[in-house]
Amino acid sequence: MTDTLENSENDKISTGFSDILSFDTLNLDAQSFKTVSTKYISEIDKMDITSEEKPSIGGFFKDLKKWLSKDKQRKKENGFNDFLGYYECLNTSELLNKKITLSTARIDLHEGESVVEGKNIVITKIQNVPYIENASLFIITGKGRNRKGKLYKNFPEWIKDDSIKNLIDGEPIKGDGTYEVFIKRVYNGENNKGNNFYSIDDKDLNEWKENAKNNNNMKYKMALAGYYMKGPKENHNEAKFWYKQAEKLGSLEAKLCLGYMHSIGKLDFDPKKAKVFFKGVINKLEKPKNDEEKELSRIAMRNMALIYHNSHLKRPLEVGNLTEVKNLSDFKVNNLAKIKLKTAFRWYEKSFDLYDSQSAYNLGLLYESDDGIKKDEKQAEYYFRKAIDYDKNNIIAKKKLGNILYNKEDENAKVEGLALLTEVASIGLE
């Protein structure tokens, strides 16, 4: 299904990963997603290390300290440009006049950001939200009397900044130490109204609730879940309840959306549970029979990739991953990060094979970044072009491809690149 260029060039990924340990030396499916910090370091002594003993522990701590120092500097210099993955949820209940899709990225400001740094991160990420339907940012500020309380208190002022106030769709949804910001976009002269809340009158809502009590009535359960996930009375506890009821009846969309909720942290942040739900969708749709099943499968695969991709960037060393490491020499933070990136790459490829535009775009980013995968402009160009082939409205892929083509010496490439960049500029994306 993939083209000749992709097949011929794809072996280069092995070059990018050639210096890491075997893919099977870590049990990535059992990860606990605990970020290593000083309070977790003592747990390392309890792990089952089979072939080497403590003489190399000092080297491990030295490696960890070096990585933390470099990562702190990287974030200071270029952290605003870090990859941000958008998890997707889909609800096509026949009672909903328009299917509900949600694409949400999680931003956690719990890593010591000052008020100024937090504001800059939020503004930058809002400015760079991709042109996808129903995009939102789920931002965790924390709350209280300390620094986290200041972030929470100052957030409403941040989003009044002139550079982003016209990008925000309505008032942010305030949670317990969180805010969810919905983004509005204009493309092809039309407002993207997909971020508006789904609204029904009280009579219909009561009818849905009454019919949902029927144990076998899945469509009303899914309709209620969608309403509470994205409605004027947004209630994540209610949404989760109805999704779980529908999932028990076999709804794969409900399973996908439960995984989405755990990935973002709506109610509770638990990527391990999220993976179980996403894999449940993937396993049920091993051989998708129609376009609807293909869409569900590729979204679940992309969501799986995002869990590993985001974890690679933010938590390359997590204690729960280390129980099957065979050698202390494997305790290289960069090695562990690359293993996760390799896993993400594989899931992106699976989703790409089902014609997923966002996965194609993310593969292009990986080949463009030179972060864990050897930089390859031809491969980046290939995947950005495929992202556009799969979705003509993937404007951010057009921007990436336009820049690559415009900087070539070939005149035809320059003309094509200029046309793409002109289209991008026409909607205000710099």
Tab-separated table of C-alpha atoms in Angstrom:
chain	number	residue	atom	x	y	z
A	1	MET	CA	0.000	0.000	0.000
A	2	THR	CA	2.911	2.300	0.633
A	3	ASP	CA	4.775	3.644	-2.372
A	4	THR	CA	8.183	2.676	-3.707
A	5	LEU	CA	9.992	5.678	-2.253
A	6	GLU	CA	8.712	4.932	1.237
A	7	ASN	CA	9.723	1.289	0.970
A	8	SER	CA	13.173	2.028	-0.420
A	9	GLU	CA	13.943	4.736	2.087
A	10	ASN	CA	12.233	3.237	5.120
A	11	ASP	CA	15.212	1.070	6.016
A	12	LYS	CA	16.957	4.263	7.096
A	13	ILE	CA	15.008	4.182	10.317
A	14	SER	CA	17.270	1.341	11.401
A	15	THR	CA	20.206	3.721	11.095
A	16	GLY	CA	18.519	6.116	13.463
A	17	PHE	CA	17.961	3.335	15.989
A	18	SER	CA	21.085	1.260	15.320
A	19	ASP	CA	22.793	2.161	18.573
A	20	ILE	CA	19.974	1.153	20.905
A	21	LEU	CA	19.141	-2.024	22.753
A	22	SER	CA	16.800	-4.668	21.443
A	23	PHE	CA	13.191	-3.567	21.067
A	24	ASP	CA	12.081	-6.525	23.167
A	25	THR	CA	14.224	-5.783	26.223
A	26	LEU	CA	11.593	-3.506	27.726
A	27	ASN	CA	7.997	-4.327	28.491
A	28	LEU	CA	6.559	-1.096	27.131
A	29	ASP	CA	2.989	-2.321	27.421
A	30	ALA	CA	3.310	-2.483	31.207
A	31	GLN	CA	4.607	1.022	31.724
A	32	SER	CA	3.374	2.981	34.709
A	33	PHE	CA	4.004	6.423	33.224
A	34	LYS	CA	5.717	7.743	36.332
A	35	THR	CA	8.151	10.502	35.547
A	36	VAL	CA	11.551	9.856	37.077
A	37	SER	CA	12.461	12.527	39.572
A	38	THR	CA	14.458	12.468	42.778
A	39	LYS	CA	11.596	10.879	44.705
A	40	TYR	CA	11.558	7.861	42.351
A	41	ILE	CA	15.290	7.242	42.115
A	42	SER	CA	15.315	4.990	45.193
A	43	GLU	CA	12.965	2.562	43.428
A	44	ILE	CA	15.695	1.613	40.969
A	45	ASP	CA	17.501	-0.382	43.651
A	46	LYS	CA	14.463	-2.684	43.915
A	47	MET	CA	14.470	-3.750	40.265
A	48	ASP	CA	15.362	-7.223	39.066
A	49	ILE	CA	18.729	-6.862	37.332
A	50	THR	CA	19.839	-10.221	36.001
A	51	SER	CA	23.337	-9.932	34.567
A	52	GLU	CA	25.085	-7.024	36.277
A	53	GLU	CA	25.055	-5.701	39.806
A	54	LYS	CA	25.477	-2.339	41.439
A	55	PRO	CA	28.995	-1.396	40.297
A	56	SER	CA	27.446	0.326	37.257
A	57	ILE	CA	24.741	2.189	39.172
A	58	GLY	CA	26.978	5.243	39.435
A	59	GLY	CA	27.221	5.383	35.670
A	60	PHE	CA	23.461	5.250	35.383
A	61	PHE	CA	22.972	8.171	37.755
A	62	LYS	CA	25.641	10.134	35.923
A	63	ASP	CA	23.859	9.472	32.640
A	64	LEU	CA	20.523	10.509	34.125
A	65	LYS	CA	21.947	13.716	35.579
A	66	LYS	CA	23.551	14.583	32.244
A	67	TRP	CA	20.301	13.955	30.371
A	68	LEU	CA	18.240	16.058	32.793
A	69	SER	CA	20.686	18.941	32.420
A	70	LYS	CA	20.585	18.773	28.618
A	71	ASP	CA	16.796	18.454	28.591
A	72	LYS	CA	16.420	21.498	30.816
A	73	GLN	CA	18.613	23.502	28.440
A	74	ARG	CA	16.731	22.173	25.404
A	75	LYS	CA	13.395	23.246	26.858
A	76	LYS	CA	14.795	26.657	27.688
A	77	GLU	CA	16.060	27.178	24.139
A	78	ASN	CA	13.411	25.432	22.064
A	79	GLY	CA	10.750	23.987	24.337
A	80	PHE	CA	7.987	26.036	22.741
A	81	ASN	CA	8.465	24.013	19.556
A	82	ASP	CA	8.123	20.600	21.228
A	83	PHE	CA	5.837	18.131	19.484
A	84	LEU	CA	2.260	18.224	20.748
A	85	GLY	CA	0.060	15.245	19.923
A	86	TYR	CA	-3.696	15.565	19.453
A	87	TYR	CA	-5.697	12.563	20.662
A	88	GLU	CA	-8.957	11.976	18.815
A	89	CYS	CA	-12.415	10.834	19.900
A	90	LEU	CA	-15.278	10.019	17.507
A	91	ASN	CA	-19.021	9.732	18.178
A	92	THR	CA	-21.372	9.147	15.234
A	93	SER	CA	-24.581	8.292	17.093
A	94	GLU	CA	-27.490	8.529	14.659
A	95	LEU	CA	-29.278	10.855	17.105
A	96	LEU	CA	-26.562	13.483	16.725
A	97	ASN	CA	-27.255	15.648	13.682
A	98	LYS	CA	-23.537	15.992	13.086
A	99	LYS	CA	-20.975	13.495	14.262
A	100	ILE	CA	-18.884	14.647	17.184
A	101	THR	CA	-15.136	14.561	16.746
A	102	LEU	CA	-12.693	15.897	19.305
A	103	SER	CA	-8.960	16.395	18.801
A	104	THR	CA	-7.256	17.423	22.010
A	105	ALA	CA	-3.680	17.957	23.140
A	106	ARG	CA	-2.626	17.886	26.788
A	107	ILE	CA	-0.358	20.613	28.197
A	108	ASP	CA	0.880	20.009	31.733
A	109	LEU	CA	2.403	23.063	33.416
A	110	HIS	CA	3.645	21.057	36.398
A	111	GLU	CA	7.329	21.106	35.491
A	112	GLY	CA	8.291	24.272	37.328
A	113	GLU	CA	7.185	26.852	34.771
A	114	SER	CA	6.974	30.422	36.003
A	115	VAL	CA	3.917	32.549	35.248
A	116	VAL	CA	5.752	34.189	32.337
A	117	GLU	CA	6.931	30.831	30.954
A	118	GLY	CA	3.469	29.336	31.342
A	119	LYS	CA	1.902	32.238	29.468
A	120	ASN	CA	4.423	31.985	26.633
A	121	ILE	CA	3.883	28.233	26.284
A	122	VAL	CA	0.089	28.594	26.170
A	123	ILE	CA	0.164	31.441	23.636
A	124	THR	CA	2.642	29.618	21.391
A	125	LYS	CA	0.670	26.374	21.448
A	126	ILE	CA	-2.624	28.145	20.684
A	127	GLN	CA	-0.997	29.930	17.754
A	128	ASN	CA	0.260	26.615	16.387
A	129	VAL	CA	-2.849	24.456	16.743
A	130	PRO	CA	-3.165	22.523	13.450
A	131	TYR	CA	-6.117	22.989	11.119
A	132	ILE	CA	-8.073	19.975	12.303
A	133	GLU	CA	-11.722	19.697	13.205
A	134	ASN	CA	-12.750	20.417	16.795
A	135	ALA	CA	-9.249	21.161	18.054
A	136	SER	CA	-8.769	21.958	21.724
A	137	LEU	CA	-6.016	22.253	24.318
A	138	PHE	CA	-6.479	20.683	27.752
A	139	ILE	CA	-4.188	22.707	30.005
A	140	ILE	CA	-3.278	21.602	33.532
A	141	THR	CA	-2.209	24.531	35.685
A	142	GLY	CA	-2.950	23.105	39.110
A	143	LYS	CA	-4.430	25.308	41.808
A	144	GLY	CA	-3.738	26.408	45.360
A	145	ARG	CA	-1.755	29.145	47.064
A	146	ASN	CA	1.630	28.345	45.554
A	147	ARG	CA	3.038	28.756	42.026
A	148	LYS	CA	0.350	26.472	40.567
A	149	GLY	CA	-2.326	28.701	42.054
A	150	LYS	CA	-0.785	31.693	40.317
A	151	LEU	CA	-0.847	29.877	36.974
A	152	TYR	CA	-4.520	28.999	37.453
A	153	LYS	CA	-5.414	32.534	38.528
A	154	ASN	CA	-3.516	34.244	35.698
A	155	PHE	CA	-4.691	31.964	32.889
A	156	PRO	CA	-7.863	33.974	32.029
A	157	GLU	CA	-5.663	37.015	31.379
A	158	TRP	CA	-3.257	35.080	29.152
A	159	ILE	CA	-5.937	34.179	26.633
A	160	LYS	CA	-6.924	37.832	26.235
A	161	ASP	CA	-3.590	38.437	24.540
A	162	ASP	CA	-4.081	40.222	21.199
A	163	SER	CA	-2.130	37.533	19.338
A	164	ILE	CA	-4.592	34.740	20.203
A	165	LYS	CA	-7.904	36.185	21.398
A	166	ASN	CA	-9.442	35.851	17.917
A	167	LEU	CA	-8.394	32.182	17.720
A	168	ILE	CA	-10.334	31.069	20.783
A	169	ASP	CA	-13.873	29.749	20.389
A	170	GLY	CA	-15.944	30.840	23.365
A	171	GLU	CA	-14.966	30.845	27.007
A	172	PRO	CA	-12.502	28.182	28.199
A	173	ILE	CA	-14.055	25.337	30.170
A	174	LYS	CA	-12.790	25.626	33.734
A	175	GLY	CA	-12.077	22.456	35.697
A	176	ASP	CA	-10.364	21.554	38.953
A	177	GLY	CA	-6.977	23.084	38.232
A	178	THR	CA	-7.526	22.787	34.467
A	179	TYR	CA	-8.768	24.766	31.491
A	180	GLU	CA	-9.912	23.473	28.117
A	181	VAL	CA	-9.558	25.955	25.267
A	182	PHE	CA	-11.387	25.360	21.983
A	183	ILE	CA	-9.918	26.771	18.794
A	184	LYS	CA	-11.776	28.323	15.890
A	185	ARG	CA	-10.315	28.444	12.408
A	186	VAL	CA	-11.207	29.952	9.054
A	187	TYR	CA	-10.469	27.912	5.945
A	188	ASN	CA	-11.665	28.369	2.352
A	189	GLY	CA	-13.610	31.431	3.500
A	190	GLU	CA	-15.784	29.531	5.957
A	191	ASN	CA	-15.689	29.543	9.728
A	192	ASN	CA	-14.976	26.192	11.283
A	193	LYS	CA	-18.027	25.952	13.502
A	194	GLY	CA	-17.250	22.446	14.628
A	195	ASN	CA	-16.072	23.669	18.016
A	196	ASN	CA	-19.498	24.988	18.981
A	197	PHE	CA	-21.143	23.013	21.760
A	198	TYR	CA	-23.700	20.403	20.809
A	199	SER	CA	-27.056	21.620	22.113
A	200	ILE	CA	-30.524	20.031	22.376
A	201	ASP	CA	-33.675	21.123	24.175
A	202	ASP	CA	-34.646	19.745	27.580
A	203	LYS	CA	-37.500	17.683	26.149
A	204	ASP	CA	-35.174	15.741	23.841
A	205	LEU	CA	-32.561	15.379	26.572
A	206	ASN	CA	-35.107	13.859	28.954
A	207	GLU	CA	-36.275	11.518	26.187
A	208	TRP	CA	-32.691	10.382	25.604
A	209	LYS	CA	-32.215	9.732	29.307
A	210	GLU	CA	-35.411	7.713	29.539
A	211	ASN	CA	-34.572	5.589	26.495
A	212	ALA	CA	-30.954	5.140	27.635
A	213	LYS	CA	-32.212	3.241	30.677
A	214	ASN	CA	-32.984	0.367	28.325
A	215	ASN	CA	-29.965	-1.889	28.721
A	216	ASN	CA	-29.767	-2.707	25.017
A	217	ASN	CA	-30.318	0.781	23.601
A	218	MET	CA	-26.814	1.791	22.552
A	219	LYS	CA	-27.680	4.797	20.368
A	220	TYR	CA	-29.194	6.784	23.249
A	221	LYS	CA	-26.270	5.973	25.522
A	222	MET	CA	-23.824	7.213	22.867
A	223	ALA	CA	-25.910	10.324	22.221
A	224	LEU	CA	-25.876	11.211	25.925
A	225	ALA	CA	-22.141	10.541	26.151
A	226	GLY	CA	-21.517	12.881	23.218
A	227	TYR	CA	-23.762	15.565	24.687
A	228	TYR	CA	-22.007	15.511	28.047
A	229	MET	CA	-18.581	15.359	26.431
A	230	LYS	CA	-19.227	18.464	24.352
A	231	GLY	CA	-22.354	20.342	25.336
A	232	PRO	CA	-23.461	23.422	27.281
A	233	LYS	CA	-23.680	21.190	30.365
A	234	GLU	CA	-20.314	19.487	29.816
A	235	ASN	CA	-19.880	16.805	32.449
A	236	HIS	CA	-17.033	14.334	32.049
A	237	ASN	CA	-18.312	12.037	34.797
A	238	GLU	CA	-21.621	11.664	32.952
A	239	ALA	CA	-19.834	11.233	29.620
A	240	LYS	CA	-17.620	8.495	31.029
A	241	PHE	CA	-20.613	6.733	32.606
A	242	TRP	CA	-22.555	6.572	29.345
A	243	TYR	CA	-19.494	5.643	27.298
A	244	LYS	CA	-18.859	2.743	29.663
A	245	GLN	CA	-22.466	1.623	29.333
A	246	ALA	CA	-22.213	1.725	25.532
A	247	GLU	CA	-18.825	0.001	25.581
A	248	LYS	CA	-20.355	-2.923	27.475
A	249	LEU	CA	-22.764	-3.309	24.554
A	250	GLY	CA	-19.848	-3.497	22.125
A	251	SER	CA	-19.486	0.098	20.919
A	252	LEU	CA	-15.987	0.607	19.518
A	253	GLU	CA	-16.525	4.369	19.373
A	254	ALA	CA	-17.199	4.309	23.124
A	255	LYS	CA	-13.994	2.325	23.650
A	256	LEU	CA	-12.063	4.869	21.563
A	257	CYS	CA	-13.495	7.807	23.508
A	258	LEU	CA	-12.733	6.211	26.888
A	259	GLY	CA	-9.130	5.849	25.752
A	260	TYR	CA	-9.178	9.481	24.668
A	261	MET	CA	-10.385	10.597	28.106
A	262	HIS	CA	-7.583	8.694	29.869
A	263	SER	CA	-4.971	10.015	27.413
A	264	ILE	CA	-5.881	13.650	28.008
A	265	GLY	CA	-6.601	13.421	31.716
A	266	LYS	CA	-10.293	14.266	31.687
A	267	LEU	CA	-11.192	12.833	35.107
A	268	ASP	CA	-7.954	10.838	35.426
A	269	PHE	CA	-4.730	10.718	33.420
A	270	ASP	CA	-3.867	7.066	32.815
A	271	PRO	CA	-2.136	6.278	29.485
A	272	LYS	CA	-1.835	2.623	30.505
A	273	LYS	CA	-5.630	2.293	30.589
A	274	ALA	CA	-5.879	4.353	27.419
A	275	LYS	CA	-3.708	1.845	25.571
A	276	VAL	CA	-5.977	-1.007	26.657
A	277	PHE	CA	-8.974	0.760	25.128
A	278	PHE	CA	-7.142	1.703	21.930
A	279	LYS	CA	-5.824	-1.836	21.502
A	280	GLY	CA	-9.336	-3.135	22.044
A	281	VAL	CA	-10.489	-1.120	19.037
A	282	ILE	CA	-7.503	-2.163	16.925
A	283	ASN	CA	-7.865	-5.860	17.729
A	284	LYS	CA	-11.579	-5.853	16.899
A	285	LEU	CA	-10.874	-4.163	13.572
A	286	GLU	CA	-7.867	-6.211	12.528
A	287	LYS	CA	-9.405	-6.471	9.047
A	288	PRO	CA	-11.637	-3.398	8.619
A	289	LYS	CA	-14.495	-4.045	6.200
A	290	ASN	CA	-15.592	-0.517	5.294
A	291	ASP	CA	-14.577	3.145	5.481
A	292	GLU	CA	-16.159	3.613	8.914
A	293	GLU	CA	-14.142	0.750	10.396
A	294	LYS	CA	-10.965	1.986	8.702
A	295	GLU	CA	-11.491	5.433	10.219
A	296	LEU	CA	-11.900	4.020	13.720
A	297	SER	CA	-8.891	1.745	13.328
A	298	ARG	CA	-6.519	4.406	12.044
A	299	ILE	CA	-7.572	6.862	14.771
A	300	ALA	CA	-6.931	4.232	17.461
A	301	MET	CA	-3.536	3.399	15.921
A	302	ARG	CA	-2.574	7.065	15.759
A	303	ASN	CA	-3.665	7.570	19.366
A	304	MET	CA	-1.438	4.632	20.350
A	305	ALA	CA	1.475	6.230	18.518
A	306	LEU	CA	0.876	9.526	20.306
A	307	ILE	CA	1.086	7.893	23.737
A	308	TYR	CA	4.600	6.661	22.939
A	309	HIS	CA	5.613	9.777	21.012
A	310	ASN	CA	4.583	12.109	23.832
A	311	SER	CA	6.152	9.820	26.436
A	312	HIS	CA	9.387	9.676	24.422
A	313	LEU	CA	9.635	13.437	24.609
A	314	LYS	CA	8.436	14.091	28.147
A	315	ARG	CA	9.170	10.892	30.099
A	316	PRO	CA	11.896	8.859	28.428
A	317	LEU	CA	12.785	7.110	31.679
A	318	GLU	CA	9.838	5.721	33.613
A	319	VAL	CA	10.378	3.299	36.474
A	320	GLY	CA	7.513	1.041	35.445
A	321	ASN	CA	9.303	0.296	32.171
A	322	LEU	CA	12.475	-1.036	33.672
A	323	THR	CA	11.497	-4.366	35.208
A	324	GLU	CA	12.683	-6.410	32.214
A	325	VAL	CA	15.952	-4.634	31.481
A	326	LYS	CA	18.646	-7.308	31.245
A	327	ASN	CA	21.818	-5.235	31.596
A	328	LEU	CA	22.643	-2.108	33.526
A	329	SER	CA	24.365	-0.910	30.367
A	330	ASP	CA	20.858	-0.621	28.944
A	331	PHE	CA	20.056	2.161	31.404
A	332	LYS	CA	20.812	4.829	28.846
A	333	VAL	CA	18.156	7.521	28.925
A	334	ASN	CA	18.598	8.230	25.225
A	335	ASN	CA	18.218	4.513	24.469
A	336	LEU	CA	14.964	4.281	26.381
A	337	ALA	CA	13.656	7.377	24.620
A	338	LYS	CA	14.526	5.938	21.215
A	339	ILE	CA	12.737	2.686	21.980
A	340	LYS	CA	9.552	4.615	22.643
A	341	LEU	CA	10.028	6.632	19.477
A	342	LYS	CA	10.487	3.428	17.516
A	343	THR	CA	7.209	2.114	18.925
A	344	ALA	CA	5.452	5.354	18.007
A	345	PHE	CA	6.885	5.137	14.480
A	346	ARG	CA	5.494	1.631	14.013
A	347	TRP	CA	1.995	2.665	15.086
A	348	TYR	CA	2.115	5.727	12.835
A	349	GLU	CA	3.044	3.451	9.927
A	350	LYS	CA	0.090	1.163	10.614
A	351	SER	CA	-2.275	4.138	10.687
A	352	PHE	CA	-0.630	5.607	7.584
A	353	ASP	CA	-1.324	2.360	5.729
A	354	LEU	CA	-5.020	3.085	6.320
A	355	TYR	CA	-4.606	6.512	4.670
A	356	ASP	CA	-4.420	8.613	7.833
A	357	SER	CA	-3.370	12.177	7.023
A	358	GLN	CA	-2.288	13.124	10.550
A	359	SER	CA	-0.074	10.037	10.852
A	360	ALA	CA	1.525	10.861	7.510
A	361	TYR	CA	2.184	14.382	8.770
A	362	ASN	CA	3.698	13.138	12.040
A	363	LEU	CA	5.978	10.738	10.147
A	364	GLY	CA	7.114	13.705	8.084
A	365	LEU	CA	7.879	15.601	11.277
A	366	LEU	CA	9.981	12.717	12.586
A	367	TYR	CA	12.105	12.615	9.435
A	368	GLU	CA	12.415	16.400	9.476
A	369	SER	CA	13.410	16.740	13.135
A	370	ASP	CA	16.613	14.659	13.398
A	371	ASP	CA	15.487	13.675	16.897
A	372	GLY	CA	15.947	9.923	17.303
A	373	ILE	CA	15.492	9.258	13.584
A	374	LYS	CA	18.093	10.181	11.011
A	375	LYS	CA	17.055	13.372	9.228
A	376	ASP	CA	15.892	12.653	5.687
A	377	GLU	CA	14.363	15.478	3.653
A	378	LYS	CA	13.196	13.151	0.872
A	379	GLN	CA	11.231	11.054	3.334
A	380	ALA	CA	9.859	14.166	5.045
A	381	GLU	CA	8.726	15.505	1.662
A	382	TYR	CA	7.159	12.153	0.807
A	383	TYR	CA	5.082	11.984	3.987
A	384	PHE	CA	4.005	15.645	3.908
A	385	ARG	CA	2.822	15.129	0.327
A	386	LYS	CA	0.944	11.999	1.370
A	387	ALA	CA	-0.685	13.921	4.232
A	388	ILE	CA	-2.091	16.336	1.654
A	389	ASP	CA	-3.146	13.505	-0.669
A	390	TYR	CA	-5.131	11.947	2.171
A	391	ASP	CA	-6.670	15.256	3.305
A	392	LYS	CA	-6.704	18.313	1.038
A	393	ASN	CA	-7.482	20.490	4.076
A	394	ASN	CA	-4.291	19.539	5.936
A	395	ILE	CA	-3.032	23.086	5.683
A	396	ILE	CA	-0.109	22.657	8.060
A	397	ALA	CA	1.233	19.825	5.869
A	398	LYS	CA	0.956	22.204	2.909
A	399	LYS	CA	3.068	24.703	4.809
A	400	LYS	CA	5.742	22.089	5.533
A	401	LEU	CA	5.805	20.793	1.954
A	402	GLY	CA	5.760	24.323	0.559
A	403	ASN	CA	8.866	25.284	2.542
A	404	ILE	CA	10.741	22.176	1.391
A	405	LEU	CA	9.870	22.699	-2.277
A	406	TYR	CA	10.480	26.448	-2.309
A	407	ASN	CA	14.020	25.964	-0.979
A	408	LYS	CA	14.971	23.587	-3.798
A	409	GLU	CA	17.011	24.680	-6.807
A	410	ASP	CA	14.562	23.129	-9.265
A	411	GLU	CA	12.314	25.869	-10.696
A	412	ASN	CA	9.234	23.650	-10.982
A	413	ALA	CA	9.576	22.701	-7.330
A	414	LYS	CA	9.910	26.371	-6.399
A	415	VAL	CA	6.729	27.233	-8.290
A	416	GLU	CA	4.802	24.434	-6.579
A	417	GLY	CA	6.192	25.431	-3.201
A	418	LEU	CA	5.283	29.086	-3.708
A	419	ALA	CA	1.719	28.122	-4.642
A	420	LEU	CA	1.357	26.107	-1.442
A	421	LEU	CA	2.820	28.873	0.717
A	422	THR	CA	0.555	31.444	-0.932
A	423	GLU	CA	-2.458	29.304	-0.070
A	424	VAL	CA	-1.230	29.003	3.511
A	425	ALA	CA	-0.672	32.762	3.780
A	426	SER	CA	-4.157	33.487	2.409
A	427	ILE	CA	-5.719	32.128	5.600
A	428	GLY	CA	-3.299	33.906	7.893
A	429	LEU	CA	-0.998	31.013	8.776
A	430	GLU	CA	2.548	32.355	8.762
